[in-house]
Amino acid sequence: MKYLKVKKDFPILNQKINGKPLIYLDSAATTQKPKVVIDEIVNYYSFSNSNVHRGVHALSERATDSFEEVRLGLCHHINAKHQHEIIFTKGTTDSVNLVAHGFRSILKPGDEIVVSELEHHSNLIPWQMLAQTSGAKLKFIPMTTNGELDLSTLGSLLNLNTKIVAFNHISNALGTINPVKKITSAAHSVGACVFVDGAQALPHMRVDVQNLDVDFYAGSAHKMYGPTGVGLLYGKSAWLEKIPPYQGGGEMIAEVSMEKSSYAGLPHKFEAGTPNIEGVIGWGTALNWLNDIGIENIKTHEDNLLNYALELLKEIPDVVFYGTAKERAAVISFGLKGTHPYDAGVLLDQMGIAVRTGHHCAQPIMTCLQIPGTIRISLAAYTIQDDIDKFIEALKKTILLLN
Ligand code: 7TS
């Protein structure tokens, strides 16, 4: 079986934690950063630091060119039609809030927002807030016990009052890959706007926003080998033109008087204030790193490791799987019979293994499954077969210690 050999690119992975070699299986929370990204940020501050879109001086032009090159790179990466359809935000959470806030002036009582039950809180709470401020009604696409969305409900959920349908491309808690095109075309058939949280999809699979035909798509750089504090919002031009800016300030204006202002065109209308310049530039380097390896190669590598880990876990009688969708990616969520996930997490950490335990910011999923939380391992391009072997060995020890 062909596996990637990129672990050497990640300096952080070459260390001991609690006296044991670090096995990092929490990439859905954040991915580690290759050395080229770390170097690029140091390089930016050493030689190019300057504010963007302002000065006529050489440094500012250099920073602006590098910054805008990343917008173009992301535009190509997700196959957006126009560069101005890529808005830089603080991350996925910020992108959802930007759109949900924008709809405050569009929605009215009687309108409906449909959200899936499989969401990270960041793609739920902003819509709850929008419902509260606009008087719109919130409705839910339920999940099945194997962690898929129950699409048989779409017919009764969607109607001409549905204005927004929001859901994720891949669930962070269970790894389910949702059928974006199918839900999008059902939503569009009643004239609703489609918002997709792509935080977990962008690191693991090819995303083509034109092919998916979504109206909005959000992601975070830190989950795709880039820095924290920066992300993207893709929006079709027509929708981005329609919603008002989220924040006011420098950079987002055309003309300002003491009484009123007119706003800049896209994308600047949504980018008030000095952006996270080194974050964007570091993200550009991460994107080049990812594209040099190839997202399809990363997906194959992760799918192979996922199947390898699933086979080994299936042999352990104490393991109960949560989320067994047919289409899934890079995440395994499970429990150990008769134990709390937190206890396993603490013991695994003592053995150098980083996993996430708990509700994974998706409490409604846990409520549906009637569990307090899960143990989650999540994989990335740098995960190797030996990481899985060491994790399985440590898990077996954990079970002995907990029983
Ligand atoms: N949506 C999904 C599907 C996510 O997985 C996350 C973060 C977010 C939104 C929020 O992204 P942010 O960059 O704005 O914070 N998910 C996780 C996780 O699974 N563990 O820690 C963070």
Tab-separated table of N, CA and C in Angstrom, residues 10 24-34 37 74 77 89-96 119-123 168-174 196-205 207 217-232 276 279 282-287 289-291 295 298-299 302 329-331 356 359-362 376 378-383:
chain	number	residue	atom	x	y	z
A	10	PHE	N	7.306	18.179	9.455
A	10	PHE	CA	6.621	18.794	10.594
A	10	PHE	C	7.478	18.714	11.853
A	24	TYR	N	0.308	12.351	17.240
A	24	TYR	CA	-0.711	13.406	17.184
A	24	TYR	C	-1.908	12.936	16.361
A	25	LEU	N	-3.015	12.650	17.040
A	25	LEU	CA	-4.223	12.169	16.351
A	25	LEU	C	-5.387	13.121	16.610
A	26	ASP	N	-5.075	14.428	16.586
A	26	ASP	CA	-6.107	15.445	16.824
A	26	ASP	C	-6.103	16.495	15.711
A	27	SER	N	-5.933	16.035	14.487
A	27	SER	CA	-5.798	16.977	13.368
A	27	SER	C	-7.102	17.653	12.990
A	28	ALA	N	-8.257	17.091	13.406
A	28	ALA	CA	-9.522	17.774	13.113
A	28	ALA	C	-9.646	19.036	13.961
A	29	ALA	N	-8.979	19.046	15.129
A	29	ALA	CA	-8.998	20.254	15.961
A	29	ALA	C	-8.112	21.309	15.310
A	30	THR	N	-6.891	20.918	15.004
A	30	THR	CA	-6.025	21.766	14.170
A	30	THR	C	-4.914	20.882	13.618
A	31	THR	N	-4.514	21.170	12.388
A	31	THR	CA	-3.391	20.411	11.820
A	31	THR	C	-2.083	21.047	12.267
A	32	GLN	N	-1.030	20.254	12.288
A	32	GLN	CA	0.306	20.807	12.527
A	32	GLN	C	0.774	21.541	11.261
A	33	LYS	N	1.859	22.317	11.421
A	33	LYS	CA	2.307	23.176	10.317
A	33	LYS	C	3.655	22.694	9.786
A	34	PRO	N	3.755	22.552	8.464
A	34	PRO	CA	5.065	22.164	7.917
A	34	PRO	C	6.087	23.289	8.113
A	37	VAL	N	5.909	26.564	6.212
A	37	VAL	CA	4.932	27.578	6.645
A	37	VAL	C	5.512	28.404	7.801
A	74	LEU	N	-6.453	30.581	-3.585
A	74	LEU	CA	-7.640	29.949	-2.988
A	74	LEU	C	-8.787	29.909	-3.986
A	77	HIS	N	-8.075	27.108	-6.085
A	77	HIS	CA	-8.133	25.857	-5.324
A	77	HIS	C	-9.562	25.339	-5.177
A	89	THR	N	-11.451	35.919	6.353
A	89	THR	CA	-12.098	36.084	7.661
A	89	THR	C	-11.135	35.559	8.724
A	90	LYS	N	-11.611	35.513	9.973
A	90	LYS	CA	-10.766	34.942	11.042
A	90	LYS	C	-10.803	33.427	11.028
A	91	GLY	N	-11.772	32.855	10.329
A	91	GLY	CA	-11.916	31.395	10.301
A	91	GLY	C	-13.356	31.024	10.011
A	92	THR	N	-13.644	29.740	10.073
A	92	THR	CA	-14.990	29.270	9.735
A	92	THR	C	-16.053	29.934	10.609
A	93	THR	N	-15.794	29.996	11.912
A	93	THR	CA	-16.767	30.587	12.837
A	93	THR	C	-17.095	32.018	12.412
A	94	ASP	N	-16.064	32.775	12.101
A	94	ASP	CA	-16.240	34.163	11.681
A	94	ASP	C	-17.042	34.225	10.370
A	95	SER	N	-16.779	33.283	9.467
A	95	SER	CA	-17.480	33.272	8.173
A	95	SER	C	-18.971	33.021	8.370
A	96	VAL	N	-19.312	32.081	9.263
A	96	VAL	CA	-20.739	31.798	9.504
A	96	VAL	C	-21.395	33.052	10.096
A	119	GLU	N	-24.224	19.445	13.153
A	119	GLU	CA	-23.327	20.608	13.055
A	119	GLU	C	-22.393	20.809	14.241
A	120	HIS	N	-21.241	21.362	13.938
A	120	HIS	CA	-20.383	21.991	14.939
A	120	HIS	C	-21.166	23.211	15.453
A	121	HIS	N	-21.011	23.558	16.711
A	121	HIS	CA	-21.785	24.677	17.268
A	121	HIS	C	-21.632	25.957	16.456
A	122	SER	N	-20.490	26.101	15.791
A	122	SER	CA	-20.270	27.354	15.053
A	122	SER	C	-21.172	27.464	13.825
A	123	ASN	N	-21.738	26.345	13.376
A	123	ASN	CA	-22.704	26.428	12.273
A	123	ASN	C	-24.125	26.183	12.781
A	168	ASN	N	-22.855	21.038	7.160
A	168	ASN	CA	-21.425	20.887	6.893
A	168	ASN	C	-21.162	19.896	5.768
A	169	HIS	N	-19.971	20.009	5.195
A	169	HIS	CA	-19.558	19.095	4.128
A	169	HIS	C	-19.087	17.783	4.766
A	170	ILE	N	-18.284	17.933	5.850
A	170	ILE	CA	-17.847	16.764	6.624
A	170	ILE	C	-18.045	17.074	8.109
A	171	SER	N	-18.639	16.121	8.824
A	171	SER	CA	-18.848	16.313	10.267
A	171	SER	C	-17.539	16.138	11.026
A	172	ASN	N	-17.234	17.110	11.891
A	172	ASN	CA	-15.999	17.011	12.681
A	172	ASN	C	-16.107	15.937	13.753
A	173	ALA	N	-17.335	15.644	14.204
A	173	ALA	CA	-17.502	14.709	15.320
A	173	ALA	C	-17.531	13.259	14.849
A	174	LEU	N	-18.081	13.016	13.648
A	174	LEU	CA	-18.259	11.631	13.200
A	174	LEU	C	-17.575	11.314	11.871
A	196	VAL	N	-22.520	26.229	3.269
A	196	VAL	CA	-21.840	24.986	3.632
A	196	VAL	C	-20.584	25.287	4.454
A	197	ASP	N	-20.510	24.614	5.605
A	197	ASP	CA	-19.329	24.692	6.472
A	197	ASP	C	-18.341	23.635	5.961
A	198	GLY	N	-17.267	24.126	5.340
A	198	GLY	CA	-16.299	23.212	4.733
A	198	GLY	C	-15.031	23.041	5.557
A	199	ALA	N	-15.101	23.413	6.856
A	199	ALA	CA	-13.891	23.393	7.692
A	199	ALA	C	-13.171	22.045	7.638
A	200	GLN	N	-13.951	20.959	7.661
A	200	GLN	CA	-13.318	19.633	7.699
A	200	GLN	C	-13.138	19.040	6.303
A	201	ALA	N	-13.745	19.631	5.295
A	201	ALA	CA	-13.616	19.052	3.951
A	201	ALA	C	-12.366	19.566	3.238
A	202	LEU	N	-12.081	20.860	3.384
A	202	LEU	CA	-10.957	21.442	2.640
A	202	LEU	C	-9.626	20.729	2.881
A	203	PRO	N	-9.338	20.222	4.100
A	203	PRO	CA	-8.051	19.524	4.282
A	203	PRO	C	-8.020	18.119	3.690
A	204	HIS	N	-9.188	17.578	3.329
A	204	HIS	CA	-9.229	16.146	3.012
A	204	HIS	C	-9.688	15.796	1.607
A	205	MET	N	-10.294	16.722	0.906
A	205	MET	CA	-10.829	16.346	-0.411
A	205	MET	C	-10.894	17.538	-1.358
A	207	VAL	N	-12.522	20.267	-3.405
A	207	VAL	CA	-13.776	21.008	-3.290
A	207	VAL	C	-13.895	21.927	-4.509
A	217	TYR	N	-19.485	29.068	1.136
A	217	TYR	CA	-18.669	27.936	1.591
A	217	TYR	C	-17.590	28.511	2.512
A	218	ALA	N	-17.411	27.891	3.695
A	218	ALA	CA	-16.482	28.456	4.681
A	218	ALA	C	-15.380	27.471	5.045
A	219	GLY	N	-14.218	27.996	5.419
A	219	GLY	CA	-13.115	27.135	5.845
A	219	GLY	C	-12.126	27.871	6.731
A	220	SER	N	-11.248	27.105	7.375
A	220	SER	CA	-10.222	27.661	8.276
A	220	SER	C	-8.831	27.221	7.814
A	221	ALA	N	-7.898	28.166	7.765
A	221	ALA	CA	-6.525	27.837	7.338
A	221	ALA	C	-5.867	26.831	8.280
A	222	HIS	N	-6.163	26.962	9.593
A	222	HIS	CA	-5.415	26.142	10.561
A	222	HIS	C	-5.765	24.663	10.485
A	223	LYS	N	-6.851	24.339	9.786
A	223	LYS	CA	-7.191	22.923	9.626
A	223	LYS	C	-6.598	22.366	8.346
A	224	MET	N	-5.953	23.217	7.558
A	224	MET	CA	-5.334	22.756	6.299
A	224	MET	C	-3.852	23.165	6.242
A	225	TYR	N	-3.157	22.924	7.382
A	225	TYR	CA	-1.702	23.083	7.493
A	225	TYR	C	-1.242	24.537	7.516
A	226	GLY	N	-2.203	25.472	7.632
A	226	GLY	CA	-1.859	26.895	7.689
A	226	GLY	C	-1.990	27.440	9.106
A	227	PRO	N	-1.783	28.745	9.264
A	227	PRO	CA	-1.803	29.377	10.586
A	227	PRO	C	-3.219	29.502	11.166
A	228	THR	N	-3.290	29.740	12.469
A	228	THR	CA	-4.582	30.012	13.110
A	228	THR	C	-4.980	31.466	12.857
A	229	GLY	N	-6.254	31.746	13.095
A	229	GLY	CA	-6.738	33.131	13.035
A	229	GLY	C	-7.043	33.637	11.646
A	230	VAL	N	-7.119	32.738	10.665
A	230	VAL	CA	-7.461	33.183	9.319
A	230	VAL	C	-8.257	32.086	8.614
A	231	GLY	N	-9.213	32.527	7.816
A	231	GLY	CA	-10.053	31.572	7.105
A	231	GLY	C	-10.665	32.227	5.902
A	232	LEU	N	-11.584	31.505	5.275
A	232	LEU	CA	-12.199	32.090	4.087
A	232	LEU	C	-13.706	31.956	4.124
A	276	ASN	N	-5.201	39.740	8.971
A	276	ASN	CA	-4.142	38.866	9.488
A	276	ASN	C	-3.177	38.578	8.331
A	279	GLY	N	-0.866	35.635	8.530
A	279	GLY	CA	-1.683	34.423	8.492
A	279	GLY	C	-2.038	34.059	7.063
A	282	GLY	N	1.151	32.961	5.239
A	282	GLY	CA	1.501	31.601	5.673
A	282	GLY	C	0.552	30.565	5.084
A	283	TRP	N	-0.708	30.948	4.961
A	283	TRP	CA	-1.708	30.040	4.381
A	283	TRP	C	-1.361	29.747	2.919
A	284	GLY	N	-0.909	30.788	2.225
A	284	GLY	CA	-0.503	30.598	0.823
A	284	GLY	C	0.578	29.538	0.701
A	285	THR	N	1.539	29.581	1.625
A	285	THR	CA	2.624	28.587	1.594
A	285	THR	C	2.075	27.194	1.932
A	286	ALA	N	1.136	27.150	2.886
A	286	ALA	CA	0.520	25.862	3.242
A	286	ALA	C	-0.235	25.285	2.046
A	287	LEU	N	-0.897	26.164	1.323
A	287	LEU	CA	-1.661	25.725	0.154
A	287	LEU	C	-0.723	25.167	-0.929
A	289	TRP	N	2.197	23.855	-0.332
A	289	TRP	CA	2.692	22.573	0.212
A	289	TRP	C	1.667	21.472	-0.067
A	290	LEU	N	0.398	21.796	0.241
A	290	LEU	CA	-0.687	20.824	0.050
A	290	LEU	C	-0.837	20.453	-1.436
A	291	ASN	N	-0.752	21.454	-2.297
A	291	ASN	CA	-0.925	21.183	-3.726
A	291	ASN	C	0.260	20.434	-4.323
A	295	ILE	N	-4.109	16.996	-3.202
A	295	ILE	CA	-5.200	16.693	-2.271
A	295	ILE	C	-5.744	15.276	-2.503
A	298	ILE	N	-3.500	12.954	-0.680
A	298	ILE	CA	-3.754	13.049	0.763
A	298	ILE	C	-5.008	12.239	1.105
A	299	LYS	N	-6.028	12.361	0.274
A	299	LYS	CA	-7.285	11.634	0.540
A	299	LYS	C	-7.043	10.108	0.505
A	302	GLU	N	-5.140	9.044	3.625
A	302	GLU	CA	-5.988	9.063	4.828
A	302	GLU	C	-7.050	7.967	4.785
A	329	ALA	N	-14.720	10.398	6.284
A	329	ALA	CA	-13.342	10.844	6.081
A	329	ALA	C	-12.594	11.000	7.390
A	330	ALA	N	-11.400	10.530	7.434
A	330	ALA	CA	-10.312	10.915	8.359
A	330	ALA	C	-10.604	11.002	9.855
A	331	VAL	N	-11.809	10.578	10.264
A	331	VAL	CA	-12.190	10.687	11.676
A	331	VAL	C	-12.784	9.360	12.146
A	356	ARG	N	-8.814	13.707	20.896
A	356	ARG	CA	-9.764	14.609	21.546
A	356	ARG	C	-10.893	13.777	22.147
A	359	HIS	N	-17.580	16.293	23.588
A	359	HIS	CA	-18.692	16.436	22.628
A	359	HIS	C	-18.245	17.073	21.317
A	360	HIS	N	-16.984	17.464	21.231
A	360	HIS	CA	-16.403	18.011	19.999
A	360	HIS	C	-17.184	19.224	19.476
A	361	CYS	N	-17.692	20.045	20.401
A	361	CYS	CA	-18.486	21.226	20.034
A	361	CYS	C	-19.669	20.833	19.146
A	362	ALA	N	-20.238	19.678	19.429
A	362	ALA	CA	-21.404	19.222	18.665
A	362	ALA	C	-22.344	18.503	19.633
A	376	ARG	N	-12.091	10.639	19.996
A	376	ARG	CA	-11.994	10.859	18.548
A	376	ARG	C	-10.543	10.840	18.110
A	378	SER	N	-8.323	11.712	14.708
A	378	SER	CA	-8.479	12.333	13.395
A	378	SER	C	-7.108	12.400	12.726
A	379	LEU	N	-7.103	12.081	11.433
A	379	LEU	CA	-5.858	11.843	10.699
A	379	LEU	C	-5.519	12.997	9.763
A	380	ALA	N	-4.283	12.999	9.315
A	380	ALA	CA	-3.844	14.020	8.355
A	380	ALA	C	-2.773	13.413	7.456
A	381	ALA	N	-2.236	14.237	6.571
A	381	ALA	CA	-1.236	13.755	5.608
A	381	ALA	C	-0.008	13.187	6.313
A	382	TYR	N	0.302	13.723	7.516
A	382	TYR	CA	1.526	13.301	8.213
A	382	TYR	C	1.315	12.099	9.124
A	383	THR	N	0.082	11.620	9.252
A	383	THR	CA	-0.167	10.442	10.097
A	383	THR	C	0.438	9.226	9.388
